[in-house]
């Protein structure tokens, strides 16, 4: 092969390599542009909920909730959510139901007729984690003999020495913190309604696909415990105020109604 031909081949190869490299870098930049966000928990939207045998055990109802009228309604509500029953949601909604603090979002914004809408995961997570009575709620049309309920129960004290790290709440009682992101790994500790730190370092070093599952109800959240130990909690038991929703119900004229569906820090 002549020198000129050899030089041409080399230039073609270098051009192909350079083009491939630039394409790869561009792809990663598009995919990872959010991973440098200080709040990676709000980065990725979860996909549709799917049944998974690797789930931890569901959160048990508090003793004072057993056999109550609200508990029966809550069970029917969760069944409708699992069916992705948009008509049920519409039936318990009223013109006064709040879908955002600003009033700029309505029920149609959440695309509840789409079974893959993120609405369903958010609702299942909030109500499935257990509810509590909202003592100081001022609701004009509430039945006199009924309480106002809010889900999930998140009366937790923030960590004073979190050093700027994002904090997440552990929902419910007796939640397993695992050594690895699966239910087969060792239990590091069992927590009940406690604030822990989000493990940003571990998250940053995860494969991209695992990072993308950080908001999926079936995914796992890396955490740092108050004693410095690290572990993983299944996402259905983790509440992050900036990302997750709170739901409130009130009985009015004998019927349970959806009072609000609001992101914890506003939406």
Coordinates of C-alpha atoms in Angstrom, one line a residue:
X1 CA 0.0 0.0 0.0
X2 CA 1.3 3.4 -0.9
X3 CA 2.2 6.0 1.8
X4 CA -0.6 8.2 0.6
X5 CA -3.1 5.4 0.9
X6 CA -1.9 4.5 4.4
X7 CA -2.2 8.1 5.5
X8 CA -5.8 8.2 4.2
X9 CA -6.7 5.0 6.1
X10 CA -5.3 6.4 9.3
X11 CA -7.3 9.6 8.9
X12 CA -10.5 7.7 8.3
X13 CA -10.0 5.5 11.4
X14 CA -9.2 8.6 13.6
X15 CA -12.2 10.4 12.3
X16 CA -14.4 7.4 13.1
X17 CA -13.0 7.1 16.6
X18 CA -13.3 10.8 17.3
X19 CA -16.9 10.8 16.0
X20 CA -17.8 7.8 18.2
X21 CA -16.2 9.4 21.2
X22 CA -18.0 12.7 20.8
X23 CA -21.3 10.9 20.3
X24 CA -20.7 9.0 23.5
X25 CA -19.8 12.1 25.5
X26 CA -22.8 13.9 24.1
X27 CA -25.1 11.0 25.1
X28 CA -23.7 10.9 28.6
X29 CA -24.0 14.6 29.0
X30 CA -27.6 14.5 28.1
X31 CA -28.3 11.5 30.4
X32 CA -26.2 12.7 33.3
X33 CA -26.7 16.4 33.2
X34 CA -29.0 16.1 36.2
X35 CA -26.8 13.9 38.3
X36 CA -24.8 16.8 39.5
X37 CA -28.0 18.3 40.9
X38 CA -27.7 18.6 44.7
X39 CA -31.1 17.0 44.9
X40 CA -30.9 13.9 42.7
X41 CA -34.0 12.6 44.4
X42 CA -36.1 14.9 42.2
X43 CA -34.3 14.1 39.0
X44 CA -36.0 11.1 37.5
X45 CA -39.7 10.3 37.2
X46 CA -40.7 6.9 38.2
X47 CA -42.2 4.5 35.7
X48 CA -45.5 2.7 36.1
X49 CA -46.0 0.5 39.2
X50 CA -45.5 -3.2 38.7
X51 CA -45.9 -6.1 41.0
X52 CA -42.6 -7.3 42.4
X53 CA -42.1 -10.3 44.7
X54 CA -39.0 -8.7 46.2
X55 CA -41.0 -6.0 48.0
X56 CA -40.6 -5.6 51.7
X57 CA -43.7 -6.3 53.8
X58 CA -46.4 -3.6 53.5
X59 CA -46.6 -1.1 56.3
X60 CA -49.1 -2.3 59.0
X61 CA -51.9 0.0 60.1
X62 CA -51.6 1.7 63.4
X63 CA -53.7 0.1 66.1
X64 CA -56.0 3.1 66.5
X65 CA -56.8 2.8 62.8
X66 CA -58.1 -0.7 62.8
X67 CA -61.8 -1.3 62.1
X68 CA -62.4 2.4 61.7
X69 CA -64.7 3.8 59.0
X70 CA -61.7 5.6 57.4
X71 CA -59.7 2.4 57.4
X72 CA -62.4 0.7 55.4
X73 CA -62.5 3.6 52.9
X74 CA -58.7 3.6 52.7
X75 CA -58.7 0.0 51.7
X76 CA -61.2 0.6 49.0
X77 CA -59.2 3.6 47.8
X78 CA -56.0 1.6 47.6
X79 CA -57.7 -1.1 45.6
X80 CA -59.0 1.5 43.2
X81 CA -55.4 2.9 42.9
X82 CA -54.0 -0.6 42.1
X83 CA -56.7 -0.9 39.4
X84 CA -55.7 2.5 38.1
X85 CA -59.4 3.5 38.3
X86 CA -59.6 7.1 37.2
X87 CA -63.4 7.2 37.6
X88 CA -63.0 6.4 41.4
X89 CA -60.6 9.3 41.8
X90 CA -63.0 11.6 39.9
X91 CA -66.0 10.4 42.0
X92 CA -64.3 11.4 45.3
X93 CA -62.9 14.7 44.0
X94 CA -64.8 18.0 44.3
X95 CA -64.3 21.5 42.8
X96 CA -62.6 22.3 46.1
X97 CA -60.0 19.5 45.8
X98 CA -56.5 21.1 45.7
X99 CA -54.2 19.7 43.1
X100 CA -51.5 22.4 43.6
X101 CA -50.9 25.2 46.1
X102 CA -50.9 27.7 43.3
X103 CA -54.2 26.5 41.8
X104 CA -52.6 26.2 38.4
X105 CA -52.9 22.4 38.2
X106 CA -56.1 20.4 38.0
X107 CA -56.9 16.7 37.9
X108 CA -56.4 16.4 34.2
X109 CA -52.8 17.6 34.5
X110 CA -52.0 14.2 36.1
X111 CA -53.4 12.2 33.2
X112 CA -55.2 9.7 35.5
X113 CA -56.7 7.8 32.5
X114 CA -53.2 6.7 31.7
X115 CA -52.3 3.6 33.8
X116 CA -48.6 4.5 33.4
X117 CA -49.1 8.0 34.8
X118 CA -46.7 8.9 37.7
X119 CA -49.9 10.0 39.6
X120 CA -50.7 6.4 40.5
X121 CA -47.3 5.6 42.0
X122 CA -47.3 8.8 44.0
X123 CA -50.8 8.2 45.3
X124 CA -50.1 4.5 46.1
X125 CA -47.0 5.5 48.0
X126 CA -48.6 8.3 50.0
X127 CA -51.8 6.4 51.1
X128 CA -50.2 3.0 51.3
X129 CA -47.7 4.1 53.9
X130 CA -50.4 4.8 56.6
X131 CA -52.3 7.9 57.6
X132 CA -52.9 10.0 60.6
X133 CA -55.5 12.5 61.9
X134 CA -54.9 16.1 61.1
X135 CA -55.9 17.7 64.4
X136 CA -55.8 21.4 63.5
X137 CA -57.4 21.2 60.1
X138 CA -60.1 23.8 59.5
X139 CA -62.5 22.3 57.0
X140 CA -65.9 24.1 56.6
X141 CA -67.9 21.2 55.1
X142 CA -66.6 18.4 57.3
X143 CA -69.1 16.1 59.0
X144 CA -69.2 17.0 62.7
X145 CA -68.5 13.4 63.8
X146 CA -65.6 12.8 61.5
X147 CA -61.9 13.5 61.5
X148 CA -59.7 14.9 58.7
X149 CA -57.0 12.4 57.6
X150 CA -53.6 13.1 56.0
X151 CA -51.3 10.5 54.4
X152 CA -48.5 9.6 55.0
X153 CA -47.9 10.2 58.7
X154 CA -44.7 12.4 58.6
X155 CA -44.5 14.0 62.0
X156 CA -40.7 13.7 62.1
X157 CA -37.9 15.9 63.6
X158 CA -35.2 17.0 61.1
X159 CA -31.6 16.0 61.7
X160 CA -29.7 18.9 63.2
X161 CA -26.2 17.8 62.0
X162 CA -27.1 16.8 58.5
X163 CA -24.4 19.2 57.1
X164 CA -26.4 20.2 54.1
X165 CA -27.2 16.7 53.0
X166 CA -30.7 15.9 51.8
X167 CA -32.8 14.3 54.5
X168 CA -35.4 11.6 53.9
X169 CA -38.1 10.2 56.2
X170 CA -38.6 6.5 56.9
X171 CA -42.4 5.8 56.6
X172 CA -44.1 3.5 59.0
X173 CA -43.0 1.1 61.7
X174 CA -40.3 -1.6 61.6
X175 CA -38.8 -0.7 58.2
X176 CA -35.7 -2.8 57.2
X177 CA -32.5 -1.0 56.2
X178 CA -30.6 -3.4 54.0
X179 CA -26.9 -3.7 53.3
X180 CA -27.6 -4.0 49.6
X181 CA -30.5 -2.8 47.3
X182 CA -32.4 -6.1 47.5
X183 CA -34.5 -8.0 50.0
X184 CA -32.0 -10.9 50.1
X185 CA -29.3 -8.9 51.7
X186 CA -28.6 -8.5 55.4
X187 CA -30.6 -6.2 57.6
X188 CA -28.4 -3.4 59.0
X189 CA -31.1 -2.0 61.3
X190 CA -34.8 -1.7 61.6
X191 CA -36.2 1.9 61.8
X192 CA -39.6 3.4 62.6
X193 CA -40.6 6.9 61.5
X194 CA -37.2 8.4 61.6
X195 CA -35.2 10.9 59.5
X196 CA -32.0 9.8 57.9
X197 CA -29.5 11.3 55.4
X198 CA -29.6 10.6 51.7
X199 CA -26.3 9.0 50.7
X200 CA -25.3 11.3 47.8
X201 CA -21.8 9.7 47.4
X202 CA -23.2 6.2 46.9
X203 CA -25.9 7.5 44.5
X204 CA -23.3 9.3 42.4
X205 CA -21.3 6.1 41.9
X206 CA -24.3 4.0 40.9
X207 CA -24.8 2.8 37.3
X208 CA -26.9 5.2 35.4
X209 CA -29.8 2.8 35.1
X210 CA -29.9 2.4 38.9
X211 CA -29.8 6.1 39.4
X212 CA -32.8 6.4 37.2
X213 CA -34.8 4.1 39.5
X214 CA -34.3 6.4 42.5
X215 CA -37.9 7.6 42.3
X216 CA -39.4 4.4 41.2
X217 CA -41.6 2.8 44.0
X218 CA -39.8 -0.5 43.3
X219 CA -36.3 1.1 43.5
X220 CA -34.0 1.6 46.5
X221 CA -32.7 4.7 48.2
X222 CA -29.1 4.8 49.6
X223 CA -29.1 6.3 53.1
X224 CA -26.7 7.2 55.9
X225 CA -27.9 6.4 59.4
X226 CA -27.5 8.6 62.4
X227 CA -24.6 6.4 63.6
X228 CA -22.8 6.8 60.3
X229 CA -23.6 3.4 58.9
X230 CA -24.8 3.1 55.3
X231 CA -27.7 1.1 53.9
X232 CA -30.6 0.9 51.5
X233 CA -34.3 1.4 52.0
X234 CA -37.0 0.4 49.5
X235 CA -38.5 3.5 48.0
X236 CA -42.0 2.8 49.0
X237 CA -40.9 3.4 52.6
X238 CA -38.9 6.6 51.9
X239 CA -40.4 10.1 51.9
X240 CA -38.6 13.1 50.4
X241 CA -40.5 16.3 50.9
X242 CA -39.4 18.0 47.7
X243 CA -40.4 15.1 45.6
X244 CA -43.2 13.1 47.3
X245 CA -46.9 13.9 47.8
X246 CA -49.3 14.2 50.7
X247 CA -52.9 13.4 50.5
X248 CA -55.8 14.4 52.7
X249 CA -59.3 13.0 53.0
X250 CA -62.4 14.4 54.7
X251 CA -65.9 13.1 55.1
X252 CA -68.5 15.5 53.9
X253 CA -72.3 14.8 53.8
X254 CA -71.6 11.2 54.6
X255 CA -69.1 10.7 51.8
X256 CA -65.3 10.5 51.9
X257 CA -63.8 13.1 49.7
X258 CA -60.3 13.9 48.4
X259 CA -59.3 17.2 50.1
X260 CA -55.9 17.6 48.4
X261 CA -53.1 15.9 46.5
X262 CA -50.0 18.1 47.0
X263 CA -46.3 17.8 46.8
X264 CA -44.7 18.1 50.2
X265 CA -42.8 21.2 49.4
X266 CA -45.4 22.7 47.1
X267 CA -46.2 22.1 43.4

